[in-house]
Each structure stands twice: as structure tokens, then as C-alpha cells.
mmCIF file of C-alpha atoms in Angstrom:
data_model
loop_
_atom_site.group_PDB
_atom_site.id
_atom_site.type_symbol
_atom_site.label_atom_id
_atom_site.label_comp_id
_atom_site.label_asym_id
_atom_site.label_seq_id
_atom_site.Cartn_x
_atom_site.Cartn_y
_atom_site.Cartn_z
ATOM 1 C CA MET A 5 -11.048 67.693 2.468
ATOM 2 C CA GLU A 6 -10.942 71.476 2.431
ATOM 3 C CA PRO A 7 -8.979 73.326 5.110
ATOM 4 C CA LEU A 8 -11.040 74.939 7.852
ATOM 5 C CA ALA A 9 -9.408 78.308 7.205
ATOM 6 C CA THR A 10 -7.229 79.770 4.526
ATOM 7 C CA GLU A 11 -3.743 80.900 5.439
ATOM 8 C CA ALA A 12 -4.905 84.527 5.317
ATOM 9 C CA GLN A 13 -7.828 83.743 7.628
ATOM 10 C CA ALA A 14 -5.531 81.885 10.024
ATOM 11 C CA ASP A 15 -3.125 84.851 10.089
ATOM 12 C CA ARG A 16 -6.011 87.232 10.754
ATOM 13 C CA LEU A 17 -7.296 85.046 13.603
ATOM 14 C CA ALA A 18 -3.802 84.830 15.104
ATOM 15 C CA ARG A 19 -3.521 88.642 15.053
ATOM 16 C CA GLN A 20 -6.964 88.992 16.631
ATOM 17 C CA LEU A 21 -6.051 86.511 19.366
ATOM 18 C CA LEU A 22 -2.842 88.392 20.137
ATOM 19 C CA MET A 23 -4.790 91.663 20.288
ATOM 20 C CA ALA A 24 -7.442 90.136 22.570
ATOM 21 C CA ARG A 25 -4.758 88.765 24.905
ATOM 22 C CA THR A 26 -2.988 92.118 25.004
ATOM 23 C CA ASN A 27 -6.275 93.922 25.712
ATOM 24 C CA LEU A 28 -7.152 91.496 28.516
ATOM 25 C CA ARG A 29 -3.809 91.926 30.225
ATOM 26 C CA GLY A 30 -3.773 95.682 29.569
ATOM 27 C CA TYR A 31 -7.196 96.214 31.135
ATOM 28 C CA LEU A 32 -6.167 94.221 34.199
ATOM 29 C CA MET A 33 -3.063 96.401 34.474
ATOM 30 C CA LEU A 34 -5.247 99.513 34.222
ATOM 31 C CA MET A 35 -7.421 98.117 37.009
ATOM 32 C CA LEU A 36 -4.272 97.704 39.086
ATOM 33 C CA ARG A 37 -3.270 101.327 38.454
ATOM 34 C CA TYR A 38 -6.771 102.417 39.448
ATOM 35 C CA ALA A 39 -6.619 100.374 42.666
ATOM 36 C CA LYS A 40 -3.152 101.698 43.528
ATOM 37 C CA ALA A 41 -4.324 105.290 42.962
ATOM 38 C CA ARG A 42 -6.939 104.632 45.632
ATOM 39 C CA GLY A 43 -4.486 103.148 48.124
ATOM 40 C CA GLU A 44 -5.224 99.484 47.415
ATOM 41 C CA SER A 45 -2.522 96.893 46.777
ATOM 42 C CA ALA A 46 -2.206 94.299 44.027
ATOM 43 C CA ALA A 47 -3.009 91.643 46.643
ATOM 44 C CA ASP A 48 -6.198 93.522 47.607
ATOM 45 C CA LEU A 49 -7.350 93.632 43.992
ATOM 46 C CA ALA A 50 -6.406 89.971 43.443
ATOM 47 C CA ARG A 51 -8.442 89.014 46.497
ATOM 48 C CA PHE A 52 -11.450 91.002 45.264
ATOM 49 C CA LEU A 53 -11.279 89.697 41.681
ATOM 50 C CA GLY A 54 -10.659 86.130 42.827
ATOM 51 C CA GLU A 55 -13.627 86.220 45.191
ATOM 52 C CA GLN A 56 -15.845 87.664 42.452
ATOM 53 C CA ALA A 57 -14.664 85.150 39.840
ATOM 54 C CA ALA A 58 -14.725 82.064 42.080
ATOM 55 C CA PRO A 59 -18.479 81.379 41.802
ATOM 56 C CA THR A 60 -18.142 81.216 38.004
ATOM 57 C CA TRP A 61 -16.083 78.054 38.577
ATOM 58 C CA GLY A 62 -19.086 76.366 40.223
ATOM 59 C CA ARG A 63 -19.170 73.464 37.768
ATOM 60 C CA LEU A 64 -15.802 72.403 39.234
ATOM 61 C CA ARG A 65 -16.961 72.664 42.860
ATOM 62 C CA ASN A 66 -16.159 68.989 43.588
ATOM 63 C CA CYS A 67 -13.329 68.582 41.106
ATOM 64 C CA THR A 68 -9.995 66.933 41.710
ATOM 65 C CA ALA A 69 -6.881 69.052 41.956
ATOM 66 C CA ILE A 70 -5.708 67.925 38.513
ATOM 67 C CA ASP A 71 -9.103 68.787 36.978
ATOM 68 C CA PHE A 72 -8.766 72.327 38.325
ATOM 69 C CA ALA A 73 -5.147 72.598 37.160
ATOM 70 C CA ARG A 74 -6.147 71.509 33.646
ATOM 71 C CA ALA A 75 -9.053 73.975 33.516
ATOM 72 C CA LEU A 76 -6.843 76.771 34.824
ATOM 73 C CA ALA A 77 -4.168 75.855 32.270
ATOM 74 C CA GLN A 78 -6.703 76.345 29.475
ATOM 75 C CA LEU A 79 -7.736 79.701 30.908
ATOM 76 C CA VAL A 80 -4.222 81.107 31.311
ATOM 77 C CA GLU A 81 -3.136 79.783 27.925
ATOM 78 C CA ALA A 82 -6.088 81.566 26.320
ATOM 79 C CA GLY A 83 -4.924 84.687 28.180
ATOM 80 C CA GLY A 84 -1.416 84.452 26.738
ATOM 81 C CA ASP A 85 0.623 82.446 29.229
ATOM 82 C CA GLU A 86 2.733 79.514 28.064
ATOM 83 C CA VAL A 87 1.709 76.336 29.868
ATOM 84 C CA VAL A 88 4.940 74.463 30.548
ATOM 85 C CA ALA A 89 3.493 71.489 32.457
ATOM 86 C CA VAL A 90 0.327 70.138 34.024
ATOM 87 C CA ARG A 91 0.893 67.003 36.086
ATOM 88 C CA ASP A 92 -0.736 64.912 38.777
ATOM 89 C CA GLU A 93 1.855 64.075 41.401
ATOM 90 C CA GLY A 94 0.057 61.622 43.662
ATOM 91 C CA GLY A 95 -3.086 63.681 44.195
ATOM 92 C CA ILE A 96 -1.253 67.006 44.125
ATOM 93 C CA ALA A 97 -1.640 68.835 40.839
ATOM 94 C CA ARG A 98 1.277 70.827 39.502
ATOM 95 C CA LEU A 99 0.823 73.627 36.970
ATOM 96 C CA GLU A 100 3.858 75.416 35.551
ATOM 97 C CA LEU A 101 3.561 78.447 33.320
ATOM 98 C CA ARG A 102 5.409 81.439 31.952
ATOM 99 C CA PRO A 103 3.904 84.845 31.230
ATOM 100 C CA PRO A 104 4.206 86.177 27.682
ATOM 101 C CA SER A 105 7.150 88.411 26.813
ATOM 102 C CA SER A 106 4.610 90.973 25.572
ATOM 103 C CA ASP A 107 3.925 91.772 29.246
ATOM 104 C CA ASP A 108 7.216 93.705 29.334
ATOM 105 C CA GLN A 109 5.919 96.415 26.994
ATOM 106 C CA LEU A 110 2.617 96.696 28.827
ATOM 107 C CA LEU A 111 4.282 96.873 32.239
ATOM 108 C CA ALA A 112 6.561 99.653 31.013
ATOM 109 C CA ALA A 113 3.680 101.533 29.380
ATOM 110 C CA PHE A 114 1.540 101.387 32.520
ATOM 111 C CA GLY A 115 4.406 101.896 34.978
ATOM 112 C CA ILE A 116 3.676 98.691 36.863
ATOM 113 C CA GLU A 117 6.257 96.524 38.594
ATOM 114 C CA ARG A 118 6.409 92.899 37.499
ATOM 115 C CA ASP A 119 5.975 91.641 41.088
ATOM 116 C CA GLU A 120 2.809 93.728 41.498
ATOM 117 C CA TRP A 121 1.433 92.418 38.217
ATOM 118 C CA HIS A 122 2.143 88.818 39.165
ATOM 119 C CA ALA A 123 0.585 89.365 42.610
ATOM 120 C CA LEU A 124 -2.596 90.528 40.871
ATOM 121 C CA TYR A 125 -2.764 88.112 37.952
ATOM 122 C CA TYR A 126 -1.611 84.937 39.674
ATOM 123 C CA GLY A 127 -2.930 85.911 43.114
ATOM 124 C CA GLN A 128 -6.498 85.301 41.961
ATOM 125 C CA PHE A 129 -5.832 81.582 41.538
ATOM 126 C CA GLU A 130 -5.551 80.946 45.276
ATOM 127 C CA ARG A 131 -8.969 82.527 45.948
ATOM 128 C CA ILE A 132 -10.621 80.471 43.229
ATOM 129 C CA ALA A 133 -8.929 77.265 44.396
ATOM 130 C CA THR A 134 -9.937 77.919 48.005
ATOM 131 C CA TRP A 135 -13.547 78.508 46.972
ATOM 132 C CA LEU A 136 -13.437 75.113 45.242
ATOM 133 C CA GLY A 137 -12.089 73.465 48.404
ATOM 134 C CA LEU A 138 -8.522 73.213 47.143
ATOM 135 C CA ARG A 139 -5.314 74.368 48.721
ATOM 136 C CA CYS A 140 -2.916 76.380 46.535
ATOM 137 C CA LEU A 141 0.820 76.942 46.817
ATOM 138 C CA HIS A 142 2.562 79.329 44.393
ATOM 139 C CA GLU A 143 6.310 79.338 43.797
ATOM 140 C CA ARG A 144 8.271 81.476 41.386
ATOM 141 C CA GLU A 145 11.628 80.656 39.857
ATOM 142 C CA GLY A 146 12.690 83.430 37.484
ATOM 143 C CA ASP A 147 9.864 83.785 34.978
ATOM 144 C CA LEU A 148 8.524 80.284 35.714
ATOM 145 C CA HIS A 149 5.464 80.162 37.965
ATOM 146 C CA ARG A 150 4.744 76.855 39.659
ATOM 147 C CA PHE A 151 1.388 76.159 41.303
ATOM 148 C CA TYR A 152 0.485 73.159 43.420
ATOM 149 C CA PHE A 153 -3.160 72.332 44.106
ATOM 150 C CA ALA A 154 -4.517 69.727 46.525
ATOM 151 C CA ARG A 155 -7.912 68.872 47.935
ATOM 152 C CA ILE A 156 -8.353 70.214 51.462
ATOM 153 C CA ALA A 157 -9.339 67.638 54.066
ATOM 154 C CA ARG A 158 -11.599 68.945 56.777
ATOM 155 C CA ILE A 159 -11.691 67.614 60.363
ATOM 156 C CA THR A 160 -15.255 67.401 61.666
ATOM 157 C CA GLY A 161 -16.724 66.213 64.928
ATOM 158 C CA PRO A 162 -15.062 64.465 67.865
ATOM 159 C CA HIS A 163 -13.839 61.506 65.796
ATOM 160 C CA ARG A 164 -11.203 63.744 64.150
ATOM 161 C CA ARG A 165 -11.395 61.834 60.885
ATOM 162 C CA PRO A 166 -10.573 63.958 57.841
ATOM 163 C CA LEU A 167 -13.427 64.244 55.403
ATOM 164 C CA PRO A 168 -13.030 65.490 51.869
ATOM 165 C CA VAL A 169 -14.504 68.899 51.238
#
């Protein structure tokens, strides 16, 4: 069986992927600079982008927390993050990831603080999760970002019985 790509083709594709990831993150950082120049915060931009992006996740509208965590893991990995873990912990999904070291050069070039960048980039996840009816908790330990996702139960009517959203 012939290989799908030659070594030269694979190297070229790897370089293109790295460039695409860098461009994606760089353009988001430029958007953050633009927002800051107009008096908006990273959280404001994250809220806006998350609310705009959330409807594109419509196919996952009734997904489980772990389904969302797995889909999000694919997205952030394509964007350059290292996915450390994706686990189901009794109905609560846990996603752990690390941003790429290449962010350091971009942050320095654009004059953006790491905390602002993380507020923008990772802050979108909560808006998307909420739109899908999931609760999101984000913790940070050094360069490790840990997200927990769970289905939100909603109390309706006088019987006070939680119903899944």
C-alpha cells in the first residue's frame, strides 16, 4: 500500500498547519487590540464572540457534557492547544488543555497580557456551553486550563422537579 503523503508533502502540510494556527491566534489577538483601543475588555469581546459562535454549535444542542468536551477538544487542538485530558467524571465532563508555546511570541508582538488573551480565547467556551444548556467552570493552574461541563437542570412549575434542558 502506498503512503497517503510523501515525507516532503507531510512536512509541507505540517508547516501550513502551524502557519494557519498562528494566523488564527494572531487575528484573534488583533481583534483584542482593536476592542481594547475602543474601551472594551477581553471579557466583552469573549462574550460577543461566544454569543455569535454559539448558534454554529446547534447540532450539539442536546448533547451530553462529555460530547461537548470532546467536540471542543477537537476544535482547540486544531487551533494549536495541547489537549491533556478529556474525561467523563460521573456526568461532569473535564477538559484539560495547554496553550501552545508559540503564543509567547505573538503576545509579545501584539503587546497583549497573557491573562487578557486567556480571558478572550477561553472565555468564549462558557458562552457556547451556556447556549447549549451546559454549565461551565474554568480553572487555571499555571499554563494548564481545566474546564468542567455539566448539563444544567431547570426547575419548572410548582412541583419543583428538575428537568433536563
